[in-house]
Coordinates of C-alpha atoms in Angstrom, one line a residue:
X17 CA -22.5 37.6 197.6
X18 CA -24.2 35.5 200.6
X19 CA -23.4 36.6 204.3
X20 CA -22.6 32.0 204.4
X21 CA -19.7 32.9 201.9
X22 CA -17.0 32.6 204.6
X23 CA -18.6 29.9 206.6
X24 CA -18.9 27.6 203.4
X25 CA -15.4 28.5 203.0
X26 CA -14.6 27.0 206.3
X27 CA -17.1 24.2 206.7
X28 CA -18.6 23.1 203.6
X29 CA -17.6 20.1 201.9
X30 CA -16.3 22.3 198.6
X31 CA -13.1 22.8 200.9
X32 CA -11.3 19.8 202.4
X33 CA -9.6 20.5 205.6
X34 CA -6.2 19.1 205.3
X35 CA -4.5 16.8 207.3
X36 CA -1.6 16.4 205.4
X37 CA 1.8 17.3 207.2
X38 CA 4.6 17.4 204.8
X39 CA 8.7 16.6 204.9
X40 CA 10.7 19.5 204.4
X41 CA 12.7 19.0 201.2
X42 CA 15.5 20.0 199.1
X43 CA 13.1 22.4 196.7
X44 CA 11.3 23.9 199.8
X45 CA 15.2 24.8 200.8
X46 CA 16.4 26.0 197.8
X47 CA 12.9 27.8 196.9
X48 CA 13.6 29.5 200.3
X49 CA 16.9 30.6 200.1
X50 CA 16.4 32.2 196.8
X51 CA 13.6 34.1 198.0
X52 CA 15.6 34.8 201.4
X53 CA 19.1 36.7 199.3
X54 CA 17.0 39.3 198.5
X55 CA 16.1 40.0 202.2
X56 CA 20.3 39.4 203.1
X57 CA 20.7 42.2 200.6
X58 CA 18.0 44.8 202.4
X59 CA 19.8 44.2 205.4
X60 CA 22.8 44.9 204.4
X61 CA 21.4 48.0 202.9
X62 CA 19.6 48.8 206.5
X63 CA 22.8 48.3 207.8
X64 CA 24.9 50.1 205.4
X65 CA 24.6 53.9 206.6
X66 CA 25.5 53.6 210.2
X67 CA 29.3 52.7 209.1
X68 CA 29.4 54.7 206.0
X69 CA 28.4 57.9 207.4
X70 CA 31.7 59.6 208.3
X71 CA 33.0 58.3 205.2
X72 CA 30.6 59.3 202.9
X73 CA 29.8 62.7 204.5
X74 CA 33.7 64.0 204.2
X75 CA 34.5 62.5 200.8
X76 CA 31.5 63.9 199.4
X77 CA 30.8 67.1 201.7
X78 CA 27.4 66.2 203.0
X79 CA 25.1 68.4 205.6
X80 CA 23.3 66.0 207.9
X81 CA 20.0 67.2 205.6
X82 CA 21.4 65.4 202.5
X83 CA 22.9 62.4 204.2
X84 CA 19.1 61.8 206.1
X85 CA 18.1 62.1 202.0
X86 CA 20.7 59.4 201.1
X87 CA 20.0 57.4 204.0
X88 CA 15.9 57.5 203.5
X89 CA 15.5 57.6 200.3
X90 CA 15.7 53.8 199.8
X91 CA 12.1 53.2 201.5
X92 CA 10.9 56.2 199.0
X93 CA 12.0 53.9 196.4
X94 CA 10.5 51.0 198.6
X95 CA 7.4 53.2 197.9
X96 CA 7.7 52.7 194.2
X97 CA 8.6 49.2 194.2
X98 CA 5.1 48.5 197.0
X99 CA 3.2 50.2 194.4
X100 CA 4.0 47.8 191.8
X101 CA 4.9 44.9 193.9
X102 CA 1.2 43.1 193.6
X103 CA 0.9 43.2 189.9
X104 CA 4.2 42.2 189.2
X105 CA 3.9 39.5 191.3
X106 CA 0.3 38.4 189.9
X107 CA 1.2 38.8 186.3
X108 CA 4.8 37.5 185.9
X109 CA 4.9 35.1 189.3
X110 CA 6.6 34.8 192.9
X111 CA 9.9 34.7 191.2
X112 CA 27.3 61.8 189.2
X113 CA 29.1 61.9 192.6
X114 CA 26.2 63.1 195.7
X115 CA 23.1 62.5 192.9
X116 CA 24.3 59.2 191.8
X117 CA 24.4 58.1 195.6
X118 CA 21.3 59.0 196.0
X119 CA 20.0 57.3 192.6
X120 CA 21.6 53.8 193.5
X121 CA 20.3 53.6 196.8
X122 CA 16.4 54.9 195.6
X123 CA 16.9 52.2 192.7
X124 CA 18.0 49.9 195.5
X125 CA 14.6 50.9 197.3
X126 CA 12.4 49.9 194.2
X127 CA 13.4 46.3 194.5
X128 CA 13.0 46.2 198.1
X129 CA 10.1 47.3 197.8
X130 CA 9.1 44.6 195.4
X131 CA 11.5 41.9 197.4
X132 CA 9.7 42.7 200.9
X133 CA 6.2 41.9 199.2
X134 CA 6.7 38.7 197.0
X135 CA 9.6 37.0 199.2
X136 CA 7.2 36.1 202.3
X137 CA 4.6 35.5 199.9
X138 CA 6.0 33.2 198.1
X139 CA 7.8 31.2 201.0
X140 CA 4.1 30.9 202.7
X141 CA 2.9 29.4 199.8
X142 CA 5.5 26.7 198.9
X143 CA 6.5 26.0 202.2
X144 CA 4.2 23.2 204.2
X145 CA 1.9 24.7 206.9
X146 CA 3.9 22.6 209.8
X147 CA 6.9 24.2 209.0
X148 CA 5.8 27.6 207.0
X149 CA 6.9 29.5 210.2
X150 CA 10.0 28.8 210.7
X151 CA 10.8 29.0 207.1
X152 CA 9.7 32.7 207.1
X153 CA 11.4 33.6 210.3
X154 CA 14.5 31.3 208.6
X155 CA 14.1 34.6 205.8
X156 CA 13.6 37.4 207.7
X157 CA 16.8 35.9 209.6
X158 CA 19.2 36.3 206.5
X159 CA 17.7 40.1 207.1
X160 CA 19.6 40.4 210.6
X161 CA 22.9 38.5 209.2
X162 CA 23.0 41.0 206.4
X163 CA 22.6 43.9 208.7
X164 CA 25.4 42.5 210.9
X165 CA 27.7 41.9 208.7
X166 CA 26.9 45.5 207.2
X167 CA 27.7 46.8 211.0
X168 CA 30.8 44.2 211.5
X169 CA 32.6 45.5 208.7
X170 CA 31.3 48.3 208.1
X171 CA 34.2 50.6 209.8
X172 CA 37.2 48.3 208.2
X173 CA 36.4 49.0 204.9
X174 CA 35.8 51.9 202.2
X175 CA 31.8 52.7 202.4
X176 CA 32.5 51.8 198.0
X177 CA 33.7 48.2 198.8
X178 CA 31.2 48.0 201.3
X179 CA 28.3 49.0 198.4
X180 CA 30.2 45.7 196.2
X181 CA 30.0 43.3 199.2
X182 CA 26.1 44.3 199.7
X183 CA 25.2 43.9 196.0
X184 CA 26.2 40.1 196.1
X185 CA 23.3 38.1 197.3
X186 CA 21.0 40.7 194.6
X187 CA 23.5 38.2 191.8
X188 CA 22.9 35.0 193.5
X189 CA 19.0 35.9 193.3
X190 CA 19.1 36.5 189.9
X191 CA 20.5 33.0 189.1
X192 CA 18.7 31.1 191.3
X193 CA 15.0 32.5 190.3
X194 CA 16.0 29.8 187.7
X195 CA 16.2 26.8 189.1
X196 CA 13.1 27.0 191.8
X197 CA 9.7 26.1 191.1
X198 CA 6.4 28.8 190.7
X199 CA 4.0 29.0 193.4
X200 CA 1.1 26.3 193.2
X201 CA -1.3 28.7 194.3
X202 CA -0.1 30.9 192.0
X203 CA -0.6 28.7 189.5
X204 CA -4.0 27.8 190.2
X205 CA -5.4 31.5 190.3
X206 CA -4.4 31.5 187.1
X207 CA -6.1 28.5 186.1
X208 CA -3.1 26.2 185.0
X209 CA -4.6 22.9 186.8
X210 CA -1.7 20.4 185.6
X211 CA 1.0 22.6 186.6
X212 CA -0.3 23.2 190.2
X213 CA 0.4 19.5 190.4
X214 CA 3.8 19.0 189.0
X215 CA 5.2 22.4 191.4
X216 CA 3.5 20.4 194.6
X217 CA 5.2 17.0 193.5
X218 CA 8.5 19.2 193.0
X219 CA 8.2 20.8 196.6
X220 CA 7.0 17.7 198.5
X221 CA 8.7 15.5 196.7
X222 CA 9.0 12.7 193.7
X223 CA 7.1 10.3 196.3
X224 CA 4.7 12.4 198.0
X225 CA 0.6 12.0 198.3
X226 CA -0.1 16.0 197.0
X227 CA -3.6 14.8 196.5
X228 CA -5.6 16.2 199.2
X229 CA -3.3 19.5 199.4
X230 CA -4.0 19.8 195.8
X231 CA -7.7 19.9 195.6
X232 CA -7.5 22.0 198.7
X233 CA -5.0 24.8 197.2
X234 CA -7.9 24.3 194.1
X235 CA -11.1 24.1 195.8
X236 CA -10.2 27.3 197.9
X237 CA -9.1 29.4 194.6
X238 CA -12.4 28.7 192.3
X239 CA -14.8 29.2 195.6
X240 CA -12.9 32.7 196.2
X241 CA -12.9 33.5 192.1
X242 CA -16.8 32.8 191.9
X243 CA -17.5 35.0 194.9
X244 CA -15.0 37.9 194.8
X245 CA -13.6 40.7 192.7
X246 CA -9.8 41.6 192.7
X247 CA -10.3 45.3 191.7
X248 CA -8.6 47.2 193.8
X249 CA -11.7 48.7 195.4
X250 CA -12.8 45.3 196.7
X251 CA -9.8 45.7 199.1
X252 CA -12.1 48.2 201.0
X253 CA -15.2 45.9 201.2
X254 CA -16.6 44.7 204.4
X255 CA -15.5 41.3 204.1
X256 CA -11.9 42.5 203.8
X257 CA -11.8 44.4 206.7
X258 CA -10.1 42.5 209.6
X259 CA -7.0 41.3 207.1
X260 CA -6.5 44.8 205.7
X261 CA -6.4 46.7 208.7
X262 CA -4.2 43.7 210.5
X263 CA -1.9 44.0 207.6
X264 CA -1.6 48.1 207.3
X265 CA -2.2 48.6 211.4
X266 CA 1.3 46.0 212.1
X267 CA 3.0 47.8 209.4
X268 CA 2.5 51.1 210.5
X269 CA 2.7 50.6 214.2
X270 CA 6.0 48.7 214.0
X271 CA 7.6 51.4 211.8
X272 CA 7.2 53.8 213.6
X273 CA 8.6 52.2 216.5
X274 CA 11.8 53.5 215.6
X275 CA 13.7 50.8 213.6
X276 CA 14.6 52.2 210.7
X277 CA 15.7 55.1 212.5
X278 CA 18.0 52.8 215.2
X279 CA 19.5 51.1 212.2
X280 CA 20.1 53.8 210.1
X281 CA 22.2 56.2 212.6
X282 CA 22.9 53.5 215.6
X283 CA 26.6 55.2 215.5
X284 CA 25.2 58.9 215.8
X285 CA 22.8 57.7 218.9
X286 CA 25.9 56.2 220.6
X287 CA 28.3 59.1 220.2
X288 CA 25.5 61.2 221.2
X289 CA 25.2 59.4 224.5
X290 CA 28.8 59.4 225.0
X291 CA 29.4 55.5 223.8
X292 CA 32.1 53.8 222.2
X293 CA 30.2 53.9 218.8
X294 CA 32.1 51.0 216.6
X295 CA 32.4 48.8 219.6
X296 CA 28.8 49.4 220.3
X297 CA 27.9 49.0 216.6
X298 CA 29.7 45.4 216.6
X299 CA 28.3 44.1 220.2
X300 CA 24.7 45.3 218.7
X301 CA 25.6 42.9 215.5
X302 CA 26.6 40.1 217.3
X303 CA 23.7 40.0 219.9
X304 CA 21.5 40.3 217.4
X305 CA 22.2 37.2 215.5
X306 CA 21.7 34.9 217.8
X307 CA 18.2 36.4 218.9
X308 CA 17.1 36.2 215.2
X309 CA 17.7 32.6 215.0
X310 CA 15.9 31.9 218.6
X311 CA 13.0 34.0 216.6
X312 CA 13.0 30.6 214.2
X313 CA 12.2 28.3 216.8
X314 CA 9.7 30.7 218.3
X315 CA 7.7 31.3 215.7
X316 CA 6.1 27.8 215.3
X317 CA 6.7 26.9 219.4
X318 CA 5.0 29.8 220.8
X319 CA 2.8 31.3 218.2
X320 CA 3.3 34.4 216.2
X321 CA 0.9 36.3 218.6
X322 CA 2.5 36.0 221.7
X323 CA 6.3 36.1 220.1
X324 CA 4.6 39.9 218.5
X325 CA 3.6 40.6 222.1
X326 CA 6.4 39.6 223.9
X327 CA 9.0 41.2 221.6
X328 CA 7.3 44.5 221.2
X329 CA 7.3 44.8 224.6
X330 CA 10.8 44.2 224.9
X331 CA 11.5 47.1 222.5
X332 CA 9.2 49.3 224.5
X333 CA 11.2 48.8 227.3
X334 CA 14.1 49.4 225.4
X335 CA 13.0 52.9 223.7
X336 CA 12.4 54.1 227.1
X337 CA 15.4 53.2 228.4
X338 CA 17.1 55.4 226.1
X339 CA 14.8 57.8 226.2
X340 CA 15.6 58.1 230.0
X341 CA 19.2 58.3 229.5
X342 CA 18.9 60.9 227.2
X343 CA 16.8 63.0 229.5
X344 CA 19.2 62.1 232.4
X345 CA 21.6 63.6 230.2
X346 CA 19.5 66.8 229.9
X347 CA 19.3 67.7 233.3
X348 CA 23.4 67.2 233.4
X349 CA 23.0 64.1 235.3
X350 CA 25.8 61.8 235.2
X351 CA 27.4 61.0 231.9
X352 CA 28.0 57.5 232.5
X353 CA 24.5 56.4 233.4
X354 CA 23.2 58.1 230.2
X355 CA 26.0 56.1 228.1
X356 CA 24.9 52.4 230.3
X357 CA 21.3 53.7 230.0
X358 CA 21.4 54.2 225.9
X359 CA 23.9 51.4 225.4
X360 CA 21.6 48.8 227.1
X361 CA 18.6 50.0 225.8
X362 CA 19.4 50.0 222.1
X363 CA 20.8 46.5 222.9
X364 CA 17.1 45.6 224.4
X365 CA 15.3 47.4 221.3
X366 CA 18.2 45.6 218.7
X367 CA 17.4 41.7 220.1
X368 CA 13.8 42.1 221.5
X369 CA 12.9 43.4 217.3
X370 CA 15.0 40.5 215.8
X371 CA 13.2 37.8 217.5
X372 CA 9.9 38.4 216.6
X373 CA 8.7 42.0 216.2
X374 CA 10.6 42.6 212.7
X375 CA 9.7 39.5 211.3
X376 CA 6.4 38.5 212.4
X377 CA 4.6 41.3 211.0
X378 CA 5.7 40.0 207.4
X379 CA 5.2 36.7 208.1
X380 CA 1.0 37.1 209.5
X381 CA 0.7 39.7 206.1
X382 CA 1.5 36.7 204.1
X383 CA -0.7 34.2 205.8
X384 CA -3.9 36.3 205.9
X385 CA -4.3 37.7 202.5
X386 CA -7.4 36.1 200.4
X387 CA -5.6 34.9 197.1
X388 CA -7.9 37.0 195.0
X389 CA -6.8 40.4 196.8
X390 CA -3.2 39.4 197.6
X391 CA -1.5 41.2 195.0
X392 CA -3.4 44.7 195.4
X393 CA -3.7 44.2 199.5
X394 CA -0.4 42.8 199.6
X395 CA 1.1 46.0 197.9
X396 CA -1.1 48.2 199.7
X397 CA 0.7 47.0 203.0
X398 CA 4.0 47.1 201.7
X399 CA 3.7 50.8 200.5
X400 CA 2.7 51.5 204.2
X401 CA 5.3 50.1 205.5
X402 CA 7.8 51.6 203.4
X403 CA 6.4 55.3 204.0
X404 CA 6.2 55.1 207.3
X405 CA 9.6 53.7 207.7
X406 CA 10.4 56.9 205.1
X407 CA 9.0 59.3 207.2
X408 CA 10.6 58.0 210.8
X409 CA 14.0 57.8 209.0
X410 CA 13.9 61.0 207.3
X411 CA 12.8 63.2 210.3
X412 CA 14.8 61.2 212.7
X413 CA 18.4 63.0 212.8
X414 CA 16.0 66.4 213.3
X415 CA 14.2 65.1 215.3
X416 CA 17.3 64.1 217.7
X417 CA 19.0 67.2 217.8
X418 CA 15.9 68.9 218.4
X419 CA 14.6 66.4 221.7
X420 CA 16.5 63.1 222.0
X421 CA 14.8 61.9 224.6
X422 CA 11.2 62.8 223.7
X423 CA 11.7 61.2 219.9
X424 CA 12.7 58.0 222.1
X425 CA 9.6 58.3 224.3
X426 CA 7.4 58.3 221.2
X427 CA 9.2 55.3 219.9
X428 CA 8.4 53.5 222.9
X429 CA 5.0 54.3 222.8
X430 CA 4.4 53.2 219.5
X431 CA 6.1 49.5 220.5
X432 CA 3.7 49.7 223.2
X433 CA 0.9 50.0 221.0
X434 CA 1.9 47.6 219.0
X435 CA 1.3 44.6 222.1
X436 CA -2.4 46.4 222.6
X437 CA -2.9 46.1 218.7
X438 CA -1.8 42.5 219.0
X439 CA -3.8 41.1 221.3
X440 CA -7.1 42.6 220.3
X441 CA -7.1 41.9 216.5
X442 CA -4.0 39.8 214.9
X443 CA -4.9 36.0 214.9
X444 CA -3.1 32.7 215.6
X445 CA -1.9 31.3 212.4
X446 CA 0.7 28.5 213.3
X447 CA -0.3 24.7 212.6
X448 CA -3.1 26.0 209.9
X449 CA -3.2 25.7 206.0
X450 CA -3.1 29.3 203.9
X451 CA -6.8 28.2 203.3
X452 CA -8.3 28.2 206.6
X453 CA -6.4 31.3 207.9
X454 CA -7.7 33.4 204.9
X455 CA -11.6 31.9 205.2
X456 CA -11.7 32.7 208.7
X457 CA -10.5 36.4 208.0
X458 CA -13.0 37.0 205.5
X459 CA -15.7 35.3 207.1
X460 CA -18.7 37.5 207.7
X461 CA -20.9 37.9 211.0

């Protein structure tokens, strides 16, 4: 291994920089959306405590101990499914009462774990590098619609109808897998040259020049496959650095900022403060929606780094309002500025982490990872991301009760970090090819 390996990546003639700029097309859509039910469904299961709480808790007799079990124990099974995410992705493709409660919802975990690794993935790599961004944000958007509609009619309904309604879109995935098109980079790390082409022409269309992206997608894989391993150890070689601890540090910094604890018991945090908790719950739905789609458009118009920046300071700001209200609330100050103070800062964290600061993170993962390391990197980050988010939604309820305010204060911090970490390591990635991103990462001073 030469110390020029990553600047012959970027500059020598073995890899073309591409010019090409394609049309979005009807394959790209569907390829998309198919990939994107699976993130509808984890919303919905986000969102799917909050509502079913009371329900749940008096039909089956649960202490708040068991339901922060039930409630958690989906990233534990996120944890299972990140573990095995990469190779099932690499091999096969992109493509009892209380105890049975529990079961479902871990089971539910082990896809999302695999669904949160090979969904971005897999959009980054069929989508065309104009568009890539907004295709992902487009994904992480069916996220925030699932979650709202989890909230929205979530206290109209029996918490067992609700569990029918969420398991729809995991159907409509299942079907669809067969009709969309395997990854071409995919494709060529496995060495199946003629197929790379027909999945381009597919996704670009029956009329489209694939040539240069083509020998690009190719040229890149064979340079990486003579120069790298993709045992797992490589992931912890010098060269692999910067993408590995970009990928882990965004994942564990925006966990535990607090979001799968906000989600989870958003209805606990606003009776606590003395809110209006379904009406809350539903404004928090609605206003998040549109923020998520704004988070489209931003992604490819401002640039993922300063949409991370801006949004996680937003959330920042949000956390601490909250965490103020609560202390307010403390020293028996009055209990409708605690109630305005946690209503509008919840709102603040809710919209400032659709827009960018829940998405983005998933989106840059996808963009950075070498094709030779993706699928043992790219469950590596996903297993962080789903213990962290374990341990902030498991703790949080005793947490709470113990010190509202300061577990609010920490969440804020940990949003706050999240700008620092930003701006001093994560990249630009908009307007450039899979290729480039990934050689400039590995490249070696």
């Amino acid at each position: 291994m030469t110390d020029n390996m990553g600047e012959g990546l970027l500059n020598g003639s073995s890899l073309r920089k591409a010019s090409w700029k394609s049309h979005v097309t009807a394959n790209v859509v569907l390829s998309s959306s198919v990939a994107a039910c699976g993130y509808f469904a984890y919303g919905f299961a986000g969102g799917y405590p909050s509502p079913a709480q009371s329900g749940i808790m008096d039909d089956l007799g649960l202490s708040i101990a068991e339901y922060s079990v039930f409630a958690s124990i989906i990233t534990f099974g996120g944890m299972i499914g990140a573990l095995i995410s990469g190779k099932v992705a690499d091999f096969f493709g992109r493509r009892a009462r209380a105890w049975l409660l529990d079961a479902g919802r871990l089971l539910m975990g082990v896809g999302v774990g695999i669904q949160l690794y090979v969904a971005p993935i897999y959009i980054s790599e069929v989508a065309p590098k104009n568009v890539r961004g907004c295709f992902l944000a487009a994904a992480s958007f069916t996220l925030v619609l699932g979650f709202s509609l989890a909230y929205y009619i979530g206290n109209n309904m029996s918490w067992r109808t609700l569990a029918l309604v969420g398991a729809t879109p995991c159907f409509i995935q299942v079907l669809g897998v067969f009709f969309i098109p395997e990854s071409p980079r995919w494709l060529s790390k496995n060495g199946l040259e003629k197929e790379v082409e027909a999945s381009l022409q597919r996704l670009r269309g029956a009329n489209a020049d694939i040539s240069t992206e083509a020998t690009e997608i190719k040229d890149y894989t064979e340079i990486v496959q003579q120069h790298s391993g993709s045992k797992f150890m490589d992931l912890f070689s010098r060269k692999y650095a910067r993408p590995l601890i970009v990928g882990t540090g965004l994942m564990a910094l925006v966990q535990f900022g607090g979001t799968s604890a906000i989600t989870s018991f958003a209805s606990s945090i606003f009776r606590a403060a003395g809110c209006a908790a379904d009406s809350a719950s539903r404004v928090m739905a609605v206003l998040q929606v549109p923020f998520a789609a704004m988070g489209i458009i931003l992604t490819e118009k401002a640039g993922r780094r300063l949409l991370m920046m801006v949004s996680s300071a937003g959330a920042c700001l949000g956390c601490f309002l909250v965490a103020l209200g609560f202390l307010f609330e403390d020293h028996h100050q009055s209990a409708e500025l605690t109630s305005s103070m946690v209503f509008s800062g919840i709102m603040l964290f809710s919209v400032s982490f659709t827009m960018g600061m829940g998405s983005t993170p998933w989106i840059i993962m996808s963009e950075i990872l070498p094709i030779n390391i993706k699928g043992s990197a790219g469950s590596l980050t996903t297993l962080i991301s789903c213990f962290t988010s374990w341990i902030v939604s498991y703790t949080f309820n005793f947490l709470f009760q113990w010190n509202a305010a300061g577990v609010f204060f920490m969440f804020a911090f940990f949003c706050g970090s999240v700008v620092v970490f930003v701006a001093m390591l994560v990249p630009e990635t908009k307007g450039r090819t899979l290729e480039e991103i990934q050689a400039s990462m590995t490249l070696l001073q």
